Coordinates of C-alpha atoms in Angstrom, one line a residue:
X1 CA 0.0 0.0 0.0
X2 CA 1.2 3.8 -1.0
X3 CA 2.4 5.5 2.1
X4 CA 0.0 8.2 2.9
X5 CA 0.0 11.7 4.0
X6 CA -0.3 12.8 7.7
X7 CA -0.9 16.1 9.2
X8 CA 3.0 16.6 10.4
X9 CA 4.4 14.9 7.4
X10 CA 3.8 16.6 4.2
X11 CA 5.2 14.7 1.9
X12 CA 2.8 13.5 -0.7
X13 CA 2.4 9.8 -0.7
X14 CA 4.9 7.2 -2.6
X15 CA 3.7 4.1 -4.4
X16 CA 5.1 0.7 -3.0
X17 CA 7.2 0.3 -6.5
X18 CA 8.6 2.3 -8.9
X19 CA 6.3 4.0 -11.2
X20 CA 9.4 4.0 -13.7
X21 CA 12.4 1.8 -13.6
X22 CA 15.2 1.6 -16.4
X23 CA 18.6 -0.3 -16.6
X24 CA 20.7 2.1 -19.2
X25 CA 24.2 1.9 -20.2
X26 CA 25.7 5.6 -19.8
X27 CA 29.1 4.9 -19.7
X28 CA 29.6 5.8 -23.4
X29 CA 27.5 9.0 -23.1
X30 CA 27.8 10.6 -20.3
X31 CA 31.5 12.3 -18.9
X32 CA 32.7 12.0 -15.2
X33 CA 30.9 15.0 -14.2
X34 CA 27.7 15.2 -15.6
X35 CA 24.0 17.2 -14.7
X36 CA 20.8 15.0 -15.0
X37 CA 17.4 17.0 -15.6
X38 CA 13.7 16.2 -16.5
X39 CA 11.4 17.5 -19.5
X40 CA 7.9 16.8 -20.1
X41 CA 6.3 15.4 -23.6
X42 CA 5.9 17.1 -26.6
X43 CA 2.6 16.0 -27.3
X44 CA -0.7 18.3 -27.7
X45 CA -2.1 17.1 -24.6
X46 CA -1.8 18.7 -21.4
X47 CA -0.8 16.9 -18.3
X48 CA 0.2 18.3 -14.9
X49 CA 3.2 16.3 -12.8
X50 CA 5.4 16.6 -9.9
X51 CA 8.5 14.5 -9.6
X52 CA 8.4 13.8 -5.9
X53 CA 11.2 12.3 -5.4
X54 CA 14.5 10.1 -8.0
X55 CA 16.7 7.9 -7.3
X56 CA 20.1 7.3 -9.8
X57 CA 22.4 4.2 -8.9
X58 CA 25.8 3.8 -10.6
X59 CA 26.8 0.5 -10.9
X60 CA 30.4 0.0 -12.5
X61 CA 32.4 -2.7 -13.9
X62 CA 35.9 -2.5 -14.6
X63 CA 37.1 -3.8 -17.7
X64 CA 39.5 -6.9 -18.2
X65 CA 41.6 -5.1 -20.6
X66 CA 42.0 -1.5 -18.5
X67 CA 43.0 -3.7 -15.3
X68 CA 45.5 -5.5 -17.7
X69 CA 46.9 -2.2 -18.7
X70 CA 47.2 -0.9 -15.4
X71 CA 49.0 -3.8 -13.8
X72 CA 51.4 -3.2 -16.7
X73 CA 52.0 0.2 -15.9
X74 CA 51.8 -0.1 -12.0
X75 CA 54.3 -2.9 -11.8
X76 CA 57.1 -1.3 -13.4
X77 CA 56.5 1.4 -10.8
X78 CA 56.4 -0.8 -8.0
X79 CA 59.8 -2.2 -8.9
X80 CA 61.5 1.0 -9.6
X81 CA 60.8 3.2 -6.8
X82 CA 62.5 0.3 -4.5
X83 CA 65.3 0.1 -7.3
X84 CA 65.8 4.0 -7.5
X85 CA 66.2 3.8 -3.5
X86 CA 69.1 1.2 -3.8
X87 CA 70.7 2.9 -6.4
X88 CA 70.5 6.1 -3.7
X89 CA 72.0 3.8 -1.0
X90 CA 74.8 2.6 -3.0
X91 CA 76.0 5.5 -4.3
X92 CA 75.5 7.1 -1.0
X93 CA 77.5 4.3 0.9
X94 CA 80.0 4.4 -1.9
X95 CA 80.9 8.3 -1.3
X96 CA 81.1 7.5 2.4
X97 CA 83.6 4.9 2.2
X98 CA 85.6 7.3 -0.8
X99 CA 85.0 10.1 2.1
X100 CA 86.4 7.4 4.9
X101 CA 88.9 6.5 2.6
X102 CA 90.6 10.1 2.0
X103 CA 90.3 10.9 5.9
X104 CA 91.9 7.8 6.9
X105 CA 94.9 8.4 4.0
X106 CA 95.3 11.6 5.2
X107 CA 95.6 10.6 8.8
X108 CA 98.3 7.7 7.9
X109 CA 100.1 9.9 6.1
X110 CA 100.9 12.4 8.6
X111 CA 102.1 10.0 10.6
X112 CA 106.2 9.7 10.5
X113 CA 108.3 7.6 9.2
X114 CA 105.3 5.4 7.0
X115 CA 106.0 2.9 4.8
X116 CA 104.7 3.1 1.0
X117 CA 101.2 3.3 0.4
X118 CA 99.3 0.3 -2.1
X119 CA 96.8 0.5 -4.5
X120 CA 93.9 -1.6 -3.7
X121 CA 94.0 -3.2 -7.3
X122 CA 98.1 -3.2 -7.4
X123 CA 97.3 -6.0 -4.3
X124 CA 94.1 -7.4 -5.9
X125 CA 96.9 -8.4 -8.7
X126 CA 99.2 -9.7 -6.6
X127 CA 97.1 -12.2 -4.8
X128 CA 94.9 -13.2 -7.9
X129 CA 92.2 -11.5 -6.5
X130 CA 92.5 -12.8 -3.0
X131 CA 92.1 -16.5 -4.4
X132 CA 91.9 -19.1 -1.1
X133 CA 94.9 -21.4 -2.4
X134 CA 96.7 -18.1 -1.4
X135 CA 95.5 -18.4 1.9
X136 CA 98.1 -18.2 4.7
X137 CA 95.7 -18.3 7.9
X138 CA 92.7 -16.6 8.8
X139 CA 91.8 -14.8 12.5
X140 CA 89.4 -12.7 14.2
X141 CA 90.8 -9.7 12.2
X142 CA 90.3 -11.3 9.0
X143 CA 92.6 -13.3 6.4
X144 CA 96.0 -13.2 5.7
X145 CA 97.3 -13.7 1.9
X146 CA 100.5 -14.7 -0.4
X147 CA 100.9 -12.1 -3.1
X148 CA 104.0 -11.6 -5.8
X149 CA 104.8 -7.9 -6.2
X150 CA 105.2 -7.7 -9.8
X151 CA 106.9 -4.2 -10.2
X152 CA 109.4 -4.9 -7.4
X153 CA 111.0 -8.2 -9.4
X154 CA 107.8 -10.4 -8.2
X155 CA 108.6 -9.4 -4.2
X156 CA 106.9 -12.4 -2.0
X157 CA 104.6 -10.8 0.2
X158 CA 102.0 -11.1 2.5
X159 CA 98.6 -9.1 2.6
X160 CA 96.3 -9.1 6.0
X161 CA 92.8 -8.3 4.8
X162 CA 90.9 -7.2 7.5
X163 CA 87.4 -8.4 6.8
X164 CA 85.5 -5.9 9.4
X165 CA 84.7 -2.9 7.5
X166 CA 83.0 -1.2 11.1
X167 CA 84.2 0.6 13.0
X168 CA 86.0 -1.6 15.6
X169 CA 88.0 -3.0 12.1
X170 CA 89.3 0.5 11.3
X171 CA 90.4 0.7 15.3
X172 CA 92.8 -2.6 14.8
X173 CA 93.7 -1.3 11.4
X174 CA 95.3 2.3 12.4
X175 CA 96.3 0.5 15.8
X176 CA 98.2 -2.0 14.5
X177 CA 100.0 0.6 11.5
X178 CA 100.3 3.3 14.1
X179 CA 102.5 0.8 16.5
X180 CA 104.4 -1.0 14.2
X181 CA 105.6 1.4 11.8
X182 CA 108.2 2.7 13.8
X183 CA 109.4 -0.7 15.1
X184 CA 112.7 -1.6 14.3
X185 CA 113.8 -5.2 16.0
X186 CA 115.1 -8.2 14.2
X187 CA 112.5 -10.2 15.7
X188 CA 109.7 -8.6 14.2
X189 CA 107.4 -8.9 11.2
X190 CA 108.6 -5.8 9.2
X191 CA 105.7 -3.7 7.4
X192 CA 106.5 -3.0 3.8
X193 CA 103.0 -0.6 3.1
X194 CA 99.3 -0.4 3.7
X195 CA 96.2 0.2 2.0
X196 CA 93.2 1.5 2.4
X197 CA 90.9 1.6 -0.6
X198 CA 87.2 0.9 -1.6
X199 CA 86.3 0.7 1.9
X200 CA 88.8 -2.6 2.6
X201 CA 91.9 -2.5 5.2
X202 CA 94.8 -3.6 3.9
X203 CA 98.4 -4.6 5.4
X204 CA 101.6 -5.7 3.7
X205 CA 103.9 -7.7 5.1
X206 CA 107.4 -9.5 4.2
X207 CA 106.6 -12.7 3.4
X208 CA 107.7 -15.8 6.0
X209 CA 108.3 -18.8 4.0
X210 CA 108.4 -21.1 7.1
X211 CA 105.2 -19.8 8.2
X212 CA 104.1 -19.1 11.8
X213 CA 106.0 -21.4 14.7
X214 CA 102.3 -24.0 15.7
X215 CA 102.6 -25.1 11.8
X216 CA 105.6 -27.1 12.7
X217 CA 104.6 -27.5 16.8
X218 CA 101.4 -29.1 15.9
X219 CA 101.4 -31.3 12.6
X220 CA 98.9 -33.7 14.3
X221 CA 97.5 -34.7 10.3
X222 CA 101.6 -34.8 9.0
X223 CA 102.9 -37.4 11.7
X224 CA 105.6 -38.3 9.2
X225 CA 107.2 -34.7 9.3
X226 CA 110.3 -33.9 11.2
X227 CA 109.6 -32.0 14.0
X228 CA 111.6 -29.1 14.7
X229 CA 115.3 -29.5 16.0
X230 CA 116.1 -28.7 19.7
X231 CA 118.9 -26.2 18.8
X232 CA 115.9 -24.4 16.4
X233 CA 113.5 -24.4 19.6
X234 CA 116.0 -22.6 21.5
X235 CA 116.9 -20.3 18.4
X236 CA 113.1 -19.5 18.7
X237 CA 112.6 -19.0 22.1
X238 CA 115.5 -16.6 22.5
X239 CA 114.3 -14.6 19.5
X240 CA 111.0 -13.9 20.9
X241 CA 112.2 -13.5 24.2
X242 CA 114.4 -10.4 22.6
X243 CA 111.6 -9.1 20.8
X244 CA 109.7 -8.8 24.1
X245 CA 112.1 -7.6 25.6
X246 CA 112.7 -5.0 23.1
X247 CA 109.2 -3.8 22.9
X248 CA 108.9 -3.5 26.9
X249 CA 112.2 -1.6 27.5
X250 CA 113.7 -0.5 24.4
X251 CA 111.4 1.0 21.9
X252 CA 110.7 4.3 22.3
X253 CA 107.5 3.3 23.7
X254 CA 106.6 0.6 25.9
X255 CA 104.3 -1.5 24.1
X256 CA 102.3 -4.5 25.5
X257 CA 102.1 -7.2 22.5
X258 CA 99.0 -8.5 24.6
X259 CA 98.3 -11.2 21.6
X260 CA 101.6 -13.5 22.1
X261 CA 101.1 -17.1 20.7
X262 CA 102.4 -19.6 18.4
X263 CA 100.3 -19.0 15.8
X264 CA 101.6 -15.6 15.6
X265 CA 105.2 -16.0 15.6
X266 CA 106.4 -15.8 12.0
X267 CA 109.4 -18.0 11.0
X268 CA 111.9 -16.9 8.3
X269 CA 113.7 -18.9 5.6
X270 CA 116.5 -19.3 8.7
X271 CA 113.5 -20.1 11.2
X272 CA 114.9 -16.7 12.9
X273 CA 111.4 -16.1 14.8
X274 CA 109.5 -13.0 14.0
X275 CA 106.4 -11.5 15.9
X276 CA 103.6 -10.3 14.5
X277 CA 99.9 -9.0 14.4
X278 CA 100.0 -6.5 16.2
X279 CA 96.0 -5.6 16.3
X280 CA 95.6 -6.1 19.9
X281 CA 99.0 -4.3 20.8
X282 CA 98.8 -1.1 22.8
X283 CA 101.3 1.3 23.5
X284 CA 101.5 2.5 27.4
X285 CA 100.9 6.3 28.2
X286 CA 104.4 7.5 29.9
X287 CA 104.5 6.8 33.3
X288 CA 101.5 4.2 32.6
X289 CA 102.1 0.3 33.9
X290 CA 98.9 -1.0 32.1
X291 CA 96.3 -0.5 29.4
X292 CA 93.1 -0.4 30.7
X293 CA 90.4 -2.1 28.6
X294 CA 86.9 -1.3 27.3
X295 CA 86.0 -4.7 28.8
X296 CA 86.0 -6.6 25.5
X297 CA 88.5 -9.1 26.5
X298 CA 89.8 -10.6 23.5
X299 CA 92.5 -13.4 23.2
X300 CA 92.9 -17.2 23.0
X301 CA 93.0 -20.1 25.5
X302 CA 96.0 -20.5 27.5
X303 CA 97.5 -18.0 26.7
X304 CA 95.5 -15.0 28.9
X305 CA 96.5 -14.2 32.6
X306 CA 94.4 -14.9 35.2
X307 CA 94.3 -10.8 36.2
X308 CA 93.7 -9.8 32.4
X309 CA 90.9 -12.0 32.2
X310 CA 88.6 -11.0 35.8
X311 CA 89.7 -7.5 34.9
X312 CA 91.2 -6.7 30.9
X313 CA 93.7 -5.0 32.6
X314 CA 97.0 -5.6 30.0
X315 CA 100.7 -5.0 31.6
X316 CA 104.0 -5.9 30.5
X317 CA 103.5 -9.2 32.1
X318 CA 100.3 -10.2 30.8
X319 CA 102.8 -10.8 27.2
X320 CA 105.4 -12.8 30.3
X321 CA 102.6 -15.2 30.5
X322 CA 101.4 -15.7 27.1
X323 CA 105.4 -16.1 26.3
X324 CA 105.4 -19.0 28.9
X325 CA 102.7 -20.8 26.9
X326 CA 104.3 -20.6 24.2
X327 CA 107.9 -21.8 26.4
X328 CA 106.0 -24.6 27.1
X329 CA 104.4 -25.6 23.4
X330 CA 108.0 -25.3 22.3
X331 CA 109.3 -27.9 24.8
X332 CA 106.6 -30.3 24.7
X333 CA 105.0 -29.6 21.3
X334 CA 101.5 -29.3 22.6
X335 CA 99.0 -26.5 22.7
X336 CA 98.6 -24.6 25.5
X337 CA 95.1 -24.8 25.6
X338 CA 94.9 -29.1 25.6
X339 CA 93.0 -30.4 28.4
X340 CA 95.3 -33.4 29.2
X341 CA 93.5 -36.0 31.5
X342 CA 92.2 -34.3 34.6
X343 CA 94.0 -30.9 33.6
X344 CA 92.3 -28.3 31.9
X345 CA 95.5 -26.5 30.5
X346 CA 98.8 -27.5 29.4
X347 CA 100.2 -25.4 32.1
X348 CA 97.8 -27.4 34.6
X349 CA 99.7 -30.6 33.4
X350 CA 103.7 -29.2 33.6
X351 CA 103.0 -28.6 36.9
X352 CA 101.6 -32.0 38.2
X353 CA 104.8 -33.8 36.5
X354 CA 106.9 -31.1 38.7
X355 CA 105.1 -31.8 42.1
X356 CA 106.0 -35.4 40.9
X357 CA 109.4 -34.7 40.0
X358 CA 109.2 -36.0 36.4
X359 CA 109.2 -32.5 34.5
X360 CA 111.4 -34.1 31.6
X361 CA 108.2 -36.3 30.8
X362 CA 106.6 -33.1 29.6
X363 CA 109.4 -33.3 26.5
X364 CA 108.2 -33.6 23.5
X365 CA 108.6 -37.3 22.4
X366 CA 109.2 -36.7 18.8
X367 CA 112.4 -35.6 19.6
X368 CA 113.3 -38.8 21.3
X369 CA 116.8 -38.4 23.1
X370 CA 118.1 -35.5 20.9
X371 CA 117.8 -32.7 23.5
X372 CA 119.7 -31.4 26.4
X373 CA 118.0 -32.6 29.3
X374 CA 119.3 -29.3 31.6
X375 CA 117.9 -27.2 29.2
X376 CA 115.3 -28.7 29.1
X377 CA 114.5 -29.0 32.6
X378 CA 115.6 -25.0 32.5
X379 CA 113.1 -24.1 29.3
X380 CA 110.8 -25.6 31.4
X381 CA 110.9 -24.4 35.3
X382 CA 110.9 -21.0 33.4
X383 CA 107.6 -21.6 31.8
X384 CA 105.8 -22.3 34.8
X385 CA 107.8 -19.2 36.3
X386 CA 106.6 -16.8 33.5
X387 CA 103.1 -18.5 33.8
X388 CA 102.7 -17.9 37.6
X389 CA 98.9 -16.8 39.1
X390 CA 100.4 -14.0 40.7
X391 CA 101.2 -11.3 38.0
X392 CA 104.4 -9.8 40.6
X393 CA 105.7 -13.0 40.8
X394 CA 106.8 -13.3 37.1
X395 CA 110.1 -12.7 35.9
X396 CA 110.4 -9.4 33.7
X397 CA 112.0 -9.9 29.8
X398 CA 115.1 -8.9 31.2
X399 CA 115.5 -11.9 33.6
X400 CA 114.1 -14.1 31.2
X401 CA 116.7 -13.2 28.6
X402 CA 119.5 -14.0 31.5
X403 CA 118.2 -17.3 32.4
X404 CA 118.2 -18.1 28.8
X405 CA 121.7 -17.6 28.7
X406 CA 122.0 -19.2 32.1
X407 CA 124.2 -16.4 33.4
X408 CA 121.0 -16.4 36.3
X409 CA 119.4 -19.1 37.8
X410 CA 115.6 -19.5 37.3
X411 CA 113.4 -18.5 40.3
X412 CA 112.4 -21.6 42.8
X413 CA 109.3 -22.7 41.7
X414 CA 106.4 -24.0 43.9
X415 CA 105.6 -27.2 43.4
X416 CA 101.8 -26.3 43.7
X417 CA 99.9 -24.2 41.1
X418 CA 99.3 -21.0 43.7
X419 CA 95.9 -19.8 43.6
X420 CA 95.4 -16.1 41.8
X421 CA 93.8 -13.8 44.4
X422 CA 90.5 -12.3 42.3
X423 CA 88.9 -9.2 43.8
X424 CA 85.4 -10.1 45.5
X425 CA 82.7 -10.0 43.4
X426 CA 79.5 -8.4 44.8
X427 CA 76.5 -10.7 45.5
X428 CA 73.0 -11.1 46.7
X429 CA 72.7 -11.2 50.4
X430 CA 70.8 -14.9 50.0
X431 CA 74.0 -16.4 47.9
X432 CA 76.1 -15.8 50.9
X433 CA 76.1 -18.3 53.6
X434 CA 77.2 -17.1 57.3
X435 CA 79.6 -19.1 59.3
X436 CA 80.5 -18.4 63.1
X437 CA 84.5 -19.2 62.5
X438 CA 87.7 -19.0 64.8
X439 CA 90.7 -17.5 63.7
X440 CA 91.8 -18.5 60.0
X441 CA 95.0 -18.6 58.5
X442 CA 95.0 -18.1 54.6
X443 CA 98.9 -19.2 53.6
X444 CA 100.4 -20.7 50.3
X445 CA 102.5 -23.4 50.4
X446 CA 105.7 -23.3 48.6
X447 CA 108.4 -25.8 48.2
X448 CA 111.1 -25.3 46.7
X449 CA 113.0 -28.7 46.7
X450 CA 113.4 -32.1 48.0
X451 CA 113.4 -32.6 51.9
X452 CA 112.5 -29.1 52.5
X453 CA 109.6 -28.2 54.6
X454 CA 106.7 -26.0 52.7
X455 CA 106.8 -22.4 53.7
X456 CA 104.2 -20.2 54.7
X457 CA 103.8 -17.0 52.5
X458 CA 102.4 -13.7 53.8
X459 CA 99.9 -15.5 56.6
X460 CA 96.9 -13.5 57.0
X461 CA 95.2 -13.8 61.0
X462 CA 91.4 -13.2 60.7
X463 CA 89.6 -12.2 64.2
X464 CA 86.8 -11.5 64.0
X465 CA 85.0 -9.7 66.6
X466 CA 82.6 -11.6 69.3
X467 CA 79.5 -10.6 67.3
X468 CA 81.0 -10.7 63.9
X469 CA 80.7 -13.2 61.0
X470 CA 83.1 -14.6 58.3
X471 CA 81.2 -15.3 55.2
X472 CA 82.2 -18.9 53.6
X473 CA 81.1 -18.0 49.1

């Protein structure tokens, strides 16, 4: 039924249906924006009408082919606007490793006394473009590489790529160029140049044709190659002892190595030894005794004191212990880091066989009877000297160097690994356990032959008051 009229609603009354309903297809005739109207007939009768009220519904339906055409245009600019912005953040990173590049060439070459500066593609030559049968080793710092200088009569060389472009890997770079360009020892890895190109970090070195000392110490795959001679063994250990010695008291500078191992002890076509890498070296501040870290402690097993470890404190004796790891890989062709039985360290093990009185057994067995069993027995007692807990009761380079010449006896050594005293560590009042205690003596017990009695070292008396408490951690 049509709606009818009321007294508050005026409107005139609608039919239930459309009076007039028609499906056209305007898409051809009319534009986007059009104006719709109404006109009456033409005819000669007369009619009077009201439109009350119209209603215009546009339904429309995209066309296959237009959607086609549009996908075709849209993807293209879908996959460019991501393409223009990596074009953007290439170049862009490409002019700030150019803009690196000239800041850090400017910086090296103020410095005195620097060696010649390489090309980036003179190198890139030389090693075949870095190919891995050129590989010499590989570290934390990156990889190190055989090259042939061809415009210096095919010069044998080799290139450490250091393969972090951050920050931290420009830090090692300029360290290790700012320390050892100046060094001058026998006993150390000369620098022939550096580069720094295209964003990489680039040092040259004279090439070792013996390679670095643990190739030979630890052929555990080769067990038909000779081992190294006892008279080489002490050629080597006197030549690093001289290079320490000559970075702790000579150089200009005192410099703490603070990466001493086998691994990087370089071995001429004489096996004269040569110490390198030199990206954890720091040179001391005058009247400094130690490098403080930024509490990234970096180094290798068995080789890091006890003190640079709880607190990356490096001294002059932090490279005294890592040189009496490598005393005792020498002697007993082992590394220091193998856990041998119950003892974590190689160290650990010496010193059971001295508390035993069979240090000899420590020898390395390829060498069968051809060594001197004093020196031995020397080489030694002086490893477990230099690798002592206690940082102050290490010998200093210059000792070392007299012992090895035996114009100075070595230092008695307990027969008991002392404990290293560590600075208390705070903890959580339920992790510590009181215990009413007496007095306690806290002593460390040294012997320092056969048939003496142990001696008591710097005895500490605790009393603690009536009321007091001595926490056991």
């Amino acid at each position: 039924m049509a709606k009818q009229a009321s007294p508050t609603d005026p409107t005139p009354p609608r039919p239930d249906t459309a009076i007039l309903t028609s499906y056209l297809n305007l898409r051809g005739v009319v534009n986007q924006n059009s104006y719709f109207g109404f006109s009456a007939s033409t005819g000669n009768s007369a009619e009077i009408n009201r439109v009350l009220r119209w209603n215009l519904t546009v339904e429309y339906y995209y066309d296959v082919n237009c959607v086609e055409i549009g996908l075709i245009v849209g993807i293209p600019t879908v996959v460019l606007i991501p393409a223009l912005l990596v074009l953007v953040c290439y170049f862009r990173k490409r002019w700030l490793s150019q803009r690196s590049d000239q800041q850090m060439s400017r910086k090296v070459k103020r410095m005195p006394g620097m060696p010649r500066e390489y090309q980036y593609k003179e190198l890139q030559k030389a090693t075949n473009n870095f190919d891995e049968t050129r590989k010499l080793g590989q570290g934390g710092y990156g990889e190190v590489y055989k090259g042939y200088l061809a415009n210096q009569k095919d010069l044998e060389v080799a290139v450490k790529m250091f393969s972090r472009e951050s920050l931290k890997g420009q830090d090692d770079f300029f360290q290790e160029l700012t320390i050892i360009n100046q060094l001058g020892h026998k006993n150390l890895v000369p620098l022939l140049g550096w580069c720094h190109n295209h964003g990489k970090l680039l040092l040259v070195y004279d090439y070792m044709p013996n390679c670095s000392l643990d190739k030979h110490l630890f052929r555990i795959d080769d067990a038909n190659s000779m081992p190294l001679s006892w008279n080489l063994r002490r050629k080597i250990i006197i030549g690093v002892a001289s290079a320490l010695h000559y970075l702790h008291n000579e150089y200009q500078k005192r410099v703490v190595h603070c990466d001493v191992k086998s691994s990087n002890i370089m071995l001429d076509a004489e096996f004269n030894a040569k110490l390198g890498d030199f990206g954890l070296a720091r040179a001391l501040e005058k009247e400094k005794t130690s490098y403080i870290g930024s509490g990234d402690v970096r180094g290798t097993k068995g080789y890091m004191a006890p003190e640079y470890v709880y607190t990356g404190n490096a001294t002059e004796l932090f490279d005294v212990y890592a040189f009496g790891a490598v005393l005792l890989e020498v002697v007993c062709g082992q590394m220091a880091g193998t856990r041998i039985g119950t003892h974590p360290l190689l160290v650990d093990w010496i010193w059971a066989l001295h508390r035993e009185g069979q240090l000899l057994e420590a020898v390395d067995s390829r060498l069968g009877e051809y060594y001197v069993a004093e020196e031995a027995q020397r080489f030694l007692l002086m490893g477990l000297a230099c690798s002592h807990p206690i940082a102050s009761e290490r010998p200093k380079t210059q000792e070392i160097l007299q012992m090895l010449s035996s114009s100075m006896p070595v230092p008695c050594v307990p027969s008991f690994k002392p404990l290293h005293a560590v600075a208390p560590v705070p903890m959580l009042e339920e992790d510590i356990i009181p215990a009413i205690t007496t007095d306690t003596t806290f002593f460390t017990a040294v012997d320092c032959g056969s048939g003496s009695a142990p001696v008591a070292i710097n005895p500490q008396i605790q009393r603690p008051d009536s009321d007091s408490h001595i926490y056991i951690v």
